[in-house]
mmCIF file of C-alpha atoms in Angstrom:
data_model
loop_
_atom_site.group_PDB
_atom_site.id
_atom_site.type_symbol
_atom_site.label_atom_id
_atom_site.label_comp_id
_atom_site.label_asym_id
_atom_site.label_seq_id
_atom_site.Cartn_x
_atom_site.Cartn_y
_atom_site.Cartn_z
ATOM 1 C CA MET H 9 13.720 23.505 -27.510
ATOM 2 C CA LYS H 10 14.733 22.475 -23.976
ATOM 3 C CA GLN H 11 14.719 26.101 -22.876
ATOM 4 C CA LEU H 12 11.254 26.607 -24.335
ATOM 5 C CA ILE H 13 9.925 23.551 -22.536
ATOM 6 C CA LYS H 14 11.445 24.690 -19.228
ATOM 7 C CA PHE H 15 9.951 28.146 -19.729
ATOM 8 C CA GLU H 16 6.477 26.795 -20.494
ATOM 9 C CA PHE H 17 6.747 24.321 -17.605
ATOM 10 C CA SER H 18 7.523 27.126 -15.179
ATOM 11 C CA LYS H 19 4.605 29.200 -16.495
ATOM 12 C CA LEU H 20 2.202 26.459 -15.437
ATOM 13 C CA LEU H 21 3.070 27.103 -11.791
ATOM 14 C CA LYS H 22 3.138 30.900 -11.804
ATOM 15 C CA LYS H 23 -0.593 31.457 -11.402
ATOM 16 C CA LYS H 24 -2.339 32.156 -8.105
ATOM 17 C CA LEU H 25 -5.235 29.844 -8.999
ATOM 18 C CA VAL H 26 -2.807 26.964 -9.531
ATOM 19 C CA PHE H 27 -1.245 27.445 -6.079
ATOM 20 C CA ILE H 28 -4.679 27.582 -4.473
ATOM 21 C CA ALA H 29 -5.789 24.436 -6.327
ATOM 22 C CA LEU H 30 -2.588 22.565 -5.420
ATOM 23 C CA GLY H 31 -2.895 23.601 -1.772
ATOM 24 C CA ALA H 32 -6.534 22.530 -1.559
ATOM 25 C CA PHE H 33 -5.758 19.221 -3.269
ATOM 26 C CA ALA H 34 -2.814 18.547 -0.928
ATOM 27 C CA LEU H 35 -5.049 19.133 2.106
ATOM 28 C CA ILE H 36 -7.796 16.833 0.793
ATOM 29 C CA TYR H 37 -5.203 14.259 -0.267
ATOM 30 C CA ALA H 38 -3.606 14.138 3.172
ATOM 31 C CA THR H 39 -6.991 13.982 4.923
ATOM 32 C CA MET H 40 -8.294 11.150 2.748
ATOM 33 C CA LEU H 41 -5.122 9.086 2.993
ATOM 34 C CA TRP H 42 -4.991 9.484 6.767
ATOM 35 C CA SER H 43 -8.643 8.565 7.093
ATOM 36 C CA TRP H 44 -8.595 5.526 4.800
ATOM 37 C CA ILE H 45 -5.123 4.182 5.582
ATOM 38 C CA PHE H 46 -4.707 4.892 9.278
ATOM 39 C CA GLY H 47 -8.162 5.731 10.642
ATOM 40 C CA ASN H 48 -10.507 3.370 8.834
ATOM 41 C CA GLU H 49 -9.960 0.169 10.837
ATOM 42 C CA TRP H 50 -13.017 -0.972 12.742
ATOM 43 C CA ALA H 51 -14.911 -4.140 13.657
ATOM 44 C CA VAL H 52 -17.975 -5.410 15.510
ATOM 45 C CA THR H 53 -17.193 -8.311 17.823
ATOM 46 C CA GLN H 54 -19.259 -11.423 18.481
ATOM 47 C CA GLU H 55 -20.647 -9.679 21.585
ATOM 48 C CA GLY H 56 -21.837 -6.725 19.485
ATOM 49 C CA GLU H 57 -19.133 -4.338 20.687
ATOM 50 C CA MET H 58 -17.808 -1.885 18.097
ATOM 51 C CA ILE H 59 -14.055 -1.359 18.277
ATOM 52 C CA TYR H 60 -11.769 1.035 16.408
ATOM 53 C CA GLY H 61 -8.134 1.855 15.740
ATOM 54 C CA THR H 62 -5.302 -0.319 17.037
ATOM 55 C CA GLU H 63 -7.653 -2.626 18.904
ATOM 56 C CA ALA H 64 -9.680 -3.282 15.747
ATOM 57 C CA GLU H 65 -6.481 -3.756 13.736
ATOM 58 C CA ARG H 66 -5.260 -6.469 16.105
ATOM 59 C CA TYR H 67 -8.695 -8.112 16.156
ATOM 60 C CA ASN H 68 -9.047 -8.148 12.358
ATOM 61 C CA THR H 69 -5.475 -9.338 11.820
ATOM 62 C CA GLU H 70 -5.851 -12.197 14.309
ATOM 63 C CA ILE H 71 -9.012 -13.458 12.614
ATOM 64 C CA ALA H 72 -7.600 -12.990 9.104
ATOM 65 C CA ASN H 73 -4.443 -14.946 9.955
ATOM 66 C CA ARG H 74 -6.528 -17.674 11.570
ATOM 67 C CA PHE H 75 -8.400 -18.373 8.327
ATOM 68 C CA ALA H 76 -5.816 -17.159 5.778
ATOM 69 C CA GLY H 77 -5.253 -19.220 2.649
ATOM 70 C CA PRO H 78 -7.373 -20.769 -0.113
ATOM 71 C CA LEU H 79 -11.107 -20.469 0.544
ATOM 72 C CA THR H 80 -12.511 -23.980 0.418
ATOM 73 C CA ASP H 81 -16.049 -25.149 1.156
ATOM 74 C CA GLU H 82 -14.826 -26.499 4.475
ATOM 75 C CA LYS H 83 -13.259 -23.161 5.412
ATOM 76 C CA VAL H 84 -16.498 -21.338 4.554
ATOM 77 C CA GLN H 85 -18.294 -23.551 7.059
ATOM 78 C CA GLU H 86 -15.572 -22.952 9.654
ATOM 79 C CA ILE H 87 -15.822 -19.165 9.296
ATOM 80 C CA LEU H 88 -19.634 -19.167 9.520
ATOM 81 C CA ALA H 89 -19.533 -21.507 12.525
ATOM 82 C CA ALA H 90 -16.976 -19.308 14.300
ATOM 83 C CA PHE H 91 -19.471 -16.415 14.411
ATOM 84 C CA PRO H 92 -22.939 -17.969 14.986
ATOM 85 C CA ARG H 93 -26.014 -15.738 15.082
ATOM 86 C CA THR H 94 -28.305 -16.005 18.109
ATOM 87 C CA ASP H 95 -31.392 -14.242 19.451
ATOM 88 C CA GLY H 96 -32.495 -12.862 16.086
ATOM 89 C CA MET H 97 -29.075 -11.414 15.186
ATOM 90 C CA THR H 98 -28.273 -11.060 11.483
ATOM 91 C CA THR H 99 -25.015 -11.261 9.527
ATOM 92 C CA GLY H 100 -24.684 -7.475 9.792
ATOM 93 C CA ASP H 101 -24.505 -7.609 13.593
ATOM 94 C CA VAL H 102 -20.941 -8.948 13.476
ATOM 95 C CA SER H 103 -18.310 -7.482 11.175
ATOM 96 C CA ASN H 104 -14.633 -8.120 10.633
ATOM 97 C CA ASN H 105 -12.367 -8.272 7.607
ATOM 98 C CA THR H 106 -12.840 -12.042 7.256
ATOM 99 C CA TYR H 107 -16.357 -12.917 8.337
ATOM 100 C CA TYR H 108 -18.305 -10.169 6.575
ATOM 101 C CA PRO H 109 -17.255 -10.878 2.939
ATOM 102 C CA VAL H 110 -17.728 -14.628 3.447
ATOM 103 C CA ALA H 111 -21.132 -14.184 5.105
ATOM 104 C CA ASN H 112 -22.199 -11.751 2.403
ATOM 105 C CA LEU H 113 -21.528 -14.401 -0.262
ATOM 106 C CA PHE H 114 -22.301 -17.676 1.518
ATOM 107 C CA ALA H 115 -24.820 -16.966 4.301
ATOM 108 C CA GLU H 116 -28.501 -16.207 4.691
ATOM 109 C CA ARG H 117 -29.515 -13.147 6.651
ATOM 110 C CA ASP H 118 -29.673 -15.183 9.868
ATOM 111 C CA GLY H 119 -26.069 -16.324 9.390
ATOM 112 C CA THR H 120 -26.815 -19.876 8.251
ATOM 113 C CA TRP H 121 -25.151 -21.299 5.138
ATOM 114 C CA ASN H 122 -27.056 -20.508 1.917
ATOM 115 C CA GLY H 123 -26.030 -23.771 0.244
ATOM 116 C CA LYS H 124 -23.628 -22.267 -2.313
ATOM 117 C CA THR H 125 -20.202 -23.736 -2.917
ATOM 118 C CA VAL H 126 -17.020 -21.779 -3.622
ATOM 119 C CA GLN H 127 -17.070 -23.026 -7.209
ATOM 120 C CA GLU H 128 -20.623 -21.731 -7.679
ATOM 121 C CA VAL H 129 -19.790 -18.285 -6.295
ATOM 122 C CA PHE H 130 -16.474 -18.027 -8.175
ATOM 123 C CA PRO H 131 -17.005 -20.061 -11.371
ATOM 124 C CA GLU H 132 -14.256 -18.215 -13.265
ATOM 125 C CA PHE H 133 -11.567 -19.192 -10.738
ATOM 126 C CA ASP H 134 -9.474 -22.214 -11.724
ATOM 127 C CA GLU H 135 -8.187 -22.363 -8.157
ATOM 128 C CA PRO H 136 -9.981 -21.335 -4.935
ATOM 129 C CA PRO H 137 -9.685 -17.618 -4.125
ATOM 130 C CA VAL H 138 -7.261 -16.720 -1.365
ATOM 131 C CA ILE H 139 -8.614 -15.000 1.728
ATOM 132 C CA GLY H 140 -6.524 -12.931 4.119
ATOM 133 C CA VAL H 141 -5.687 -9.338 5.028
ATOM 134 C CA SER H 142 -7.115 -7.765 1.882
ATOM 135 C CA SER H 143 -9.584 -5.225 3.276
ATOM 136 C CA ARG H 144 -6.833 -2.692 3.991
ATOM 137 C CA TRP H 145 -5.746 -2.869 0.371
ATOM 138 C CA GLU H 146 -9.367 -2.447 -0.671
ATOM 139 C CA SER H 147 -9.850 0.660 1.495
ATOM 140 C CA PHE H 148 -6.614 2.199 0.234
ATOM 141 C CA LEU H 149 -7.349 1.563 -3.468
ATOM 142 C CA TYR H 150 -10.908 2.827 -3.015
ATOM 143 C CA SER H 151 -9.591 6.098 -1.589
ATOM 144 C CA MET H 152 -6.986 6.373 -4.360
ATOM 145 C CA MET H 153 -9.751 6.164 -6.958
ATOM 146 C CA TYR H 154 -11.339 9.346 -5.576
ATOM 147 C CA ILE H 155 -7.954 11.027 -5.242
ATOM 148 C CA VAL H 156 -7.238 10.314 -8.919
ATOM 149 C CA LEU H 157 -10.680 11.653 -9.811
ATOM 150 C CA MET H 158 -9.870 14.927 -8.036
ATOM 151 C CA SER H 159 -6.435 15.066 -9.647
ATOM 152 C CA GLY H 160 -8.237 15.181 -13.001
ATOM 153 C CA ILE H 161 -9.852 18.456 -11.921
ATOM 154 C CA LEU H 162 -6.400 19.683 -10.934
ATOM 155 C CA VAL H 163 -5.122 18.865 -14.429
ATOM 156 C CA VAL H 164 -8.014 20.826 -15.943
ATOM 157 C CA ILE H 165 -7.236 23.890 -13.812
ATOM 158 C CA ILE H 166 -3.492 23.814 -14.505
ATOM 159 C CA VAL H 167 -3.570 22.983 -18.233
ATOM 160 C CA SER H 168 -6.534 25.133 -19.327
ATOM 161 C CA PRO H 169 -4.572 28.429 -19.452
ATOM 162 C CA VAL H 170 -1.761 27.020 -21.656
ATOM 163 C CA PHE H 171 -3.177 28.506 -24.862
ATOM 164 C CA SER H 172 -6.259 30.450 -23.745
ATOM 165 C CA ASP H 173 -4.222 32.815 -21.556
ATOM 166 C CA GLU H 174 -2.149 33.770 -24.605
ATOM 167 C CA TYR H 175 -5.358 34.920 -26.315
ATOM 168 C CA THR H 176 -6.391 36.933 -23.256
ATOM 169 C CA SER H 177 -3.011 38.661 -22.846
ATOM 170 C CA GLY H 178 -2.476 39.226 -26.575
ATOM 171 C CA MET H 179 0.716 37.152 -26.548
ATOM 172 C CA ASP H 180 -0.669 34.960 -29.333
ATOM 173 C CA ALA H 181 0.238 37.674 -31.850
ATOM 174 C CA LEU H 182 3.850 37.768 -30.669
ATOM 175 C CA ILE H 183 4.159 33.979 -30.623
ATOM 176 C CA LEU H 184 2.690 33.514 -34.101
ATOM 177 C CA THR H 185 4.903 36.165 -35.649
ATOM 178 C CA SER H 186 8.096 34.823 -34.067
ATOM 179 C CA ARG H 187 10.438 32.494 -35.918
ATOM 180 C CA TYR H 188 9.520 29.329 -33.993
ATOM 181 C CA GLY H 189 6.077 30.358 -32.807
ATOM 182 C CA LYS H 190 3.947 28.106 -34.987
ATOM 183 C CA LYS H 191 5.968 24.970 -34.356
ATOM 184 C CA ARG H 192 8.425 24.896 -31.484
ATOM 185 C CA CYS H 193 6.493 27.186 -29.129
ATOM 186 C CA VAL H 194 3.316 25.204 -29.637
ATOM 187 C CA MET H 195 5.105 21.881 -29.114
ATOM 188 C CA ALA H 196 6.851 23.240 -26.017
ATOM 189 C CA LYS H 197 3.468 24.122 -24.533
ATOM 190 C CA VAL H 198 2.026 20.692 -25.325
ATOM 191 C CA ILE H 199 5.068 18.769 -24.062
ATOM 192 C CA SER H 200 5.251 20.783 -20.838
ATOM 193 C CA ALA H 201 1.528 20.195 -20.194
ATOM 194 C CA PHE H 202 1.807 16.430 -20.656
ATOM 195 C CA CYS H 203 5.047 16.225 -18.665
ATOM 196 C CA PHE H 204 3.593 18.201 -15.772
ATOM 197 C CA SER H 205 0.366 16.163 -15.644
ATOM 198 C CA ILE H 206 2.125 12.806 -15.856
ATOM 199 C CA MET H 207 4.768 13.763 -13.287
ATOM 200 C CA MET H 208 2.133 15.114 -10.921
ATOM 201 C CA GLU H 209 0.055 11.928 -11.177
ATOM 202 C CA ALA H 210 3.156 9.783 -10.698
ATOM 203 C CA VAL H 211 4.021 11.667 -7.501
ATOM 204 C CA ILE H 212 0.439 11.357 -6.225
ATOM 205 C CA LEU H 213 0.448 7.594 -6.801
ATOM 206 C CA LEU H 214 3.953 7.056 -5.453
ATOM 207 C CA VAL H 215 3.345 9.019 -2.251
ATOM 208 C CA GLY H 216 0.086 7.162 -1.682
ATOM 209 C CA PHE H 217 1.607 3.713 -2.152
ATOM 210 C CA LEU H 218 4.650 4.536 -0.015
ATOM 211 C CA LEU H 219 2.469 5.831 2.825
ATOM 212 C CA PHE H 220 0.304 2.731 2.613
ATOM 213 C CA ALA H 221 3.349 0.439 2.696
ATOM 214 C CA ALA H 222 4.814 2.366 5.629
ATOM 215 C CA GLY H 223 1.563 2.583 7.578
ATOM 216 C CA ARG H 224 0.031 -0.812 6.846
ATOM 217 C CA GLY H 225 2.757 -2.961 5.370
ATOM 218 C CA LEU H 226 2.296 -5.271 2.399
ATOM 219 C CA GLU H 227 0.589 -8.140 4.213
ATOM 220 C CA GLY H 228 -2.212 -9.588 2.107
ATOM 221 C CA TRP H 229 -0.658 -8.525 -1.199
ATOM 222 C CA ASN H 230 -1.292 -11.961 -2.754
ATOM 223 C CA THR H 231 -4.869 -12.422 -1.504
ATOM 224 C CA ASP H 232 -7.892 -12.013 -3.773
ATOM 225 C CA ILE H 233 -9.381 -8.555 -3.446
ATOM 226 C CA GLN H 234 -12.955 -9.774 -4.055
ATOM 227 C CA LEU H 235 -12.921 -11.231 -0.523
ATOM 228 C CA SER H 236 -12.749 -7.836 1.179
ATOM 229 C CA GLU H 237 -15.058 -6.174 3.640
ATOM 230 C CA LEU H 238 -16.387 -3.251 1.557
ATOM 231 C CA MET H 239 -17.108 -5.570 -1.416
ATOM 232 C CA VAL H 240 -15.999 -2.779 -3.774
ATOM 233 C CA PHE H 241 -14.362 -5.260 -6.152
ATOM 234 C CA SER H 242 -16.905 -8.077 -5.790
ATOM 235 C CA ARG H 243 -18.268 -7.557 -9.340
ATOM 236 C CA ILE H 244 -14.962 -8.574 -10.935
ATOM 237 C CA ALA H 245 -15.533 -12.091 -12.273
ATOM 238 C CA GLN H 246 -11.907 -13.174 -12.585
ATOM 239 C CA PRO H 247 -8.985 -13.735 -10.202
ATOM 240 C CA LEU H 248 -7.473 -10.446 -9.058
ATOM 241 C CA LYS H 249 -4.837 -10.261 -6.362
ATOM 242 C CA CYS H 250 -4.416 -7.121 -4.282
ATOM 243 C CA TYR H 251 -1.076 -6.238 -5.862
ATOM 244 C CA GLU H 252 -2.603 -6.690 -9.334
ATOM 245 C CA ALA H 253 -5.446 -4.328 -8.393
ATOM 246 C CA ALA H 254 -2.832 -1.801 -7.216
ATOM 247 C CA LEU H 255 -0.938 -2.015 -10.517
ATOM 248 C CA LEU H 256 -4.189 -1.642 -12.477
ATOM 249 C CA THR H 257 -5.110 1.388 -10.367
ATOM 250 C CA ALA H 258 -1.788 3.028 -11.270
ATOM 251 C CA PHE H 259 -2.171 2.156 -14.968
ATOM 252 C CA LEU H 260 -5.728 3.478 -15.203
ATOM 253 C CA ALA H 261 -4.775 6.631 -13.305
ATOM 254 C CA MET H 262 -1.997 7.402 -15.782
ATOM 255 C CA MET H 263 -4.224 6.685 -18.803
ATOM 256 C CA SER H 264 -6.937 8.923 -17.362
ATOM 257 C CA THR H 265 -4.401 11.711 -16.778
ATOM 258 C CA ILE H 266 -3.127 11.537 -20.358
ATOM 259 C CA THR H 267 -6.676 11.589 -21.728
ATOM 260 C CA VAL H 268 -7.724 14.546 -19.558
ATOM 261 C CA THR H 269 -4.590 16.484 -20.530
ATOM 262 C CA GLY H 270 -5.210 15.983 -24.239
ATOM 263 C CA LEU H 271 -8.862 16.950 -23.845
ATOM 264 C CA THR H 272 -8.042 20.058 -21.809
ATOM 265 C CA LEU H 273 -5.400 21.198 -24.297
ATOM 266 C CA LEU H 274 -8.003 21.090 -27.063
ATOM 267 C CA PHE H 275 -10.390 23.226 -25.017
ATOM 268 C CA SER H 276 -7.546 25.583 -24.153
ATOM 269 C CA VAL H 277 -6.618 26.181 -27.793
ATOM 270 C CA LEU H 278 -10.266 26.584 -28.813
ATOM 271 C CA CYS H 279 -11.518 28.867 -26.012
ATOM 272 C CA PRO H 280 -10.879 32.635 -25.813
ATOM 273 C CA THR H 281 -10.249 32.633 -22.036
ATOM 274 C CA SER H 282 -8.975 30.154 -19.468
ATOM 275 C CA PHE H 283 -12.210 30.537 -17.468
ATOM 276 C CA VAL H 284 -14.289 29.243 -20.375
ATOM 277 C CA SER H 285 -11.756 26.499 -21.012
ATOM 278 C CA ILE H 286 -11.830 25.341 -17.375
ATOM 279 C CA ILE H 287 -15.632 25.262 -17.264
ATOM 280 C CA LEU H 288 -16.035 23.340 -20.532
ATOM 281 C CA ALA H 289 -13.222 20.899 -19.790
ATOM 282 C CA ALA H 290 -14.471 20.260 -16.240
ATOM 283 C CA VAL H 291 -18.046 19.664 -17.385
ATOM 284 C CA THR H 292 -16.880 17.326 -20.160
ATOM 285 C CA TYR H 293 -14.666 15.470 -17.693
ATOM 286 C CA LEU H 294 -17.262 15.048 -14.924
ATOM 287 C CA ALA H 295 -20.537 14.653 -16.867
ATOM 288 C CA PRO H 296 -20.116 10.939 -17.801
ATOM 289 C CA MET H 297 -19.919 10.081 -14.096
ATOM 290 C CA PHE H 298 -23.618 10.968 -13.672
ATOM 291 C CA LEU H 299 -24.917 8.973 -16.655
ATOM 292 C CA ASN H 300 -26.370 5.507 -16.065
ATOM 293 C CA PRO H 301 -27.544 3.939 -19.343
ATOM 294 C CA GLY H 302 -29.382 0.637 -19.404
ATOM 295 C CA SER H 303 -27.510 -0.717 -22.404
ATOM 296 C CA LEU H 304 -24.369 -2.747 -21.661
ATOM 297 C CA THR H 305 -22.714 -1.419 -24.817
ATOM 298 C CA ALA H 306 -23.403 2.168 -23.725
ATOM 299 C CA ARG H 307 -21.963 1.391 -20.296
ATOM 300 C CA ARG H 308 -18.795 0.076 -21.906
ATOM 301 C CA ILE H 309 -18.476 3.239 -23.969
ATOM 302 C CA LEU H 310 -18.990 5.408 -20.887
ATOM 303 C CA MET H 311 -16.248 3.448 -19.106
ATOM 304 C CA LEU H 312 -13.782 4.798 -21.687
ATOM 305 C CA PHE H 313 -14.232 8.342 -20.373
ATOM 306 C CA PRO H 314 -11.444 9.244 -17.930
ATOM 307 C CA VAL H 315 -13.718 9.970 -14.971
ATOM 308 C CA ASN H 316 -15.090 6.410 -15.193
ATOM 309 C CA SER H 317 -12.016 4.555 -16.409
ATOM 310 C CA ILE H 318 -10.220 5.180 -13.100
ATOM 311 C CA SER H 319 -12.452 2.495 -11.511
ATOM 312 C CA VAL H 320 -10.751 -0.912 -11.630
ATOM 313 C CA SER H 321 -14.012 -2.580 -10.636
ATOM 314 C CA GLY H 322 -15.947 -0.811 -13.398
ATOM 315 C CA VAL H 323 -13.403 -1.510 -16.129
ATOM 316 C CA MET H 324 -12.954 -5.166 -15.155
ATOM 317 C CA SER H 325 -16.642 -5.990 -14.732
ATOM 318 C CA VAL H 326 -18.328 -4.766 -17.945
ATOM 319 C CA GLY H 327 -16.465 -6.910 -20.481
ATOM 320 C CA GLY H 328 -14.849 -5.724 -23.705
ATOM 321 C CA PHE H 329 -15.711 -4.754 -27.262
ATOM 322 C CA SER H 330 -16.309 -7.389 -29.924
ATOM 323 C CA ALA H 331 -15.223 -6.891 -33.528
ATOM 324 C CA GLY H 332 -16.056 -10.050 -35.441
ATOM 325 C CA SER H 333 -14.105 -12.869 -33.840
ATOM 326 C CA LEU H 334 -11.839 -10.399 -32.044
ATOM 327 C CA THR H 335 -12.542 -9.216 -28.503
ATOM 328 C CA ILE H 336 -10.823 -6.038 -27.322
ATOM 329 C CA PRO H 337 -10.471 -5.929 -23.521
ATOM 330 C CA LEU H 338 -11.670 -2.703 -21.965
ATOM 331 C CA LEU H 339 -8.239 -2.176 -20.409
ATOM 332 C CA ALA H 340 -6.680 -2.099 -23.885
ATOM 333 C CA ALA H 341 -9.449 0.210 -25.095
ATOM 334 C CA VAL H 342 -8.773 2.640 -22.245
ATOM 335 C CA GLY H 343 -5.091 2.683 -23.204
ATOM 336 C CA GLY H 344 -6.058 3.229 -26.839
ATOM 337 C CA VAL H 345 -8.241 6.208 -25.924
ATOM 338 C CA ALA H 346 -5.312 7.753 -24.024
ATOM 339 C CA VAL H 347 -3.050 7.368 -27.083
ATOM 340 C CA VAL H 348 -5.709 8.871 -29.375
ATOM 341 C CA MET H 349 -6.344 11.824 -27.062
ATOM 342 C CA ALA H 350 -2.612 12.488 -26.682
ATOM 343 C CA ALA H 351 -2.277 12.535 -30.470
ATOM 344 C CA ALA H 352 -5.432 14.635 -30.872
ATOM 345 C CA GLY H 353 -4.262 17.132 -28.257
ATOM 346 C CA THR H 354 -0.850 17.443 -29.853
ATOM 347 C CA GLY H 355 -1.967 17.580 -33.473
ATOM 348 C CA GLY H 356 -5.056 19.653 -32.764
ATOM 349 C CA CYS H 357 -3.149 22.306 -30.852
ATOM 350 C CA ARG H 358 -0.493 22.613 -33.568
ATOM 351 C CA TYR H 359 -3.106 22.921 -36.311
ATOM 352 C CA ILE H 360 -5.574 25.233 -34.522
ATOM 353 C CA PHE H 361 -3.082 27.609 -32.879
ATOM 354 C CA SER H 362 -0.857 27.977 -35.941
ATOM 355 C CA ARG H 363 -3.919 28.933 -38.007
ATOM 356 C CA HIS H 364 -5.354 31.214 -35.368
ATOM 357 C CA GLN H 365 -6.214 34.620 -36.801
ATOM 358 C CA VAL H 366 -4.657 37.380 -34.737
ATOM 359 C CA CYS H 367 -6.929 40.372 -34.287
#
């Protein structure tokens, strides 16, 4: 069985399309990480000057360290007072990693306090949220979400030929008439597909996190990610530290990868060619991203699809499913979908391929 798995694993990488897809992904991956981790630092000073790079990094860090710690009502006033608006300037005319998220939540357009307290803005927090160097974490995790989305397309391209190429080449007849064709060969294909997808996603995540740690350090790991400049995670109505958001990003990425692999295997075993399998699997994977239903229940269901479930903000902000007195968190539901799709991909491939009629 080990030899079969190794053989099927190696077959996944012996196609020209796979090398092209991996090369293109690696180029996009490197570009995005460089842009978001190392080249995305910027700020607008009190004088209206826009600064970038190392200068902006020093400026943002100095201000963040000045006000770092629990965000109290007094600290909100201090931050707003430190960057007063004059001569018709608005809150958008000054931007740094500390002032902008606070002004966005606690200031009017002219920069004056809007009257809200920290408790009113964050009612679900038992303790005041912690502000600090969180915007770099936010930028990195935001870029990783799109990288994981693209890795799903990579999974579709690599896994689609697993069974469909056997139909095209006529090897299905040889496999099905061999001694272990209907059981061990099928399982070797399924196991190699899941192993490759999971290992690939693990490498993508690990490289990303290591580069971020090396390039930016881990400062701000215990700050609340809702108080970040892009406000990507502002919809999450519960405490969420930056390191917790990073762990959730990794978890959701792996669950999405497992779900996409199971889905693609089913298309591969059902479709006569890998081209048809790739098209159908890609459309099924990407289509839910463009749907925007008005119903909250429908939105929760759409969040279970792998292209949407990679968003920590989306999963954490739409609630869970209620079944009587029981509430199932959406995170648990996403994990459940991954388990179901892994089982469906495995069982479906064994059943469909073993009963495939050879022409």
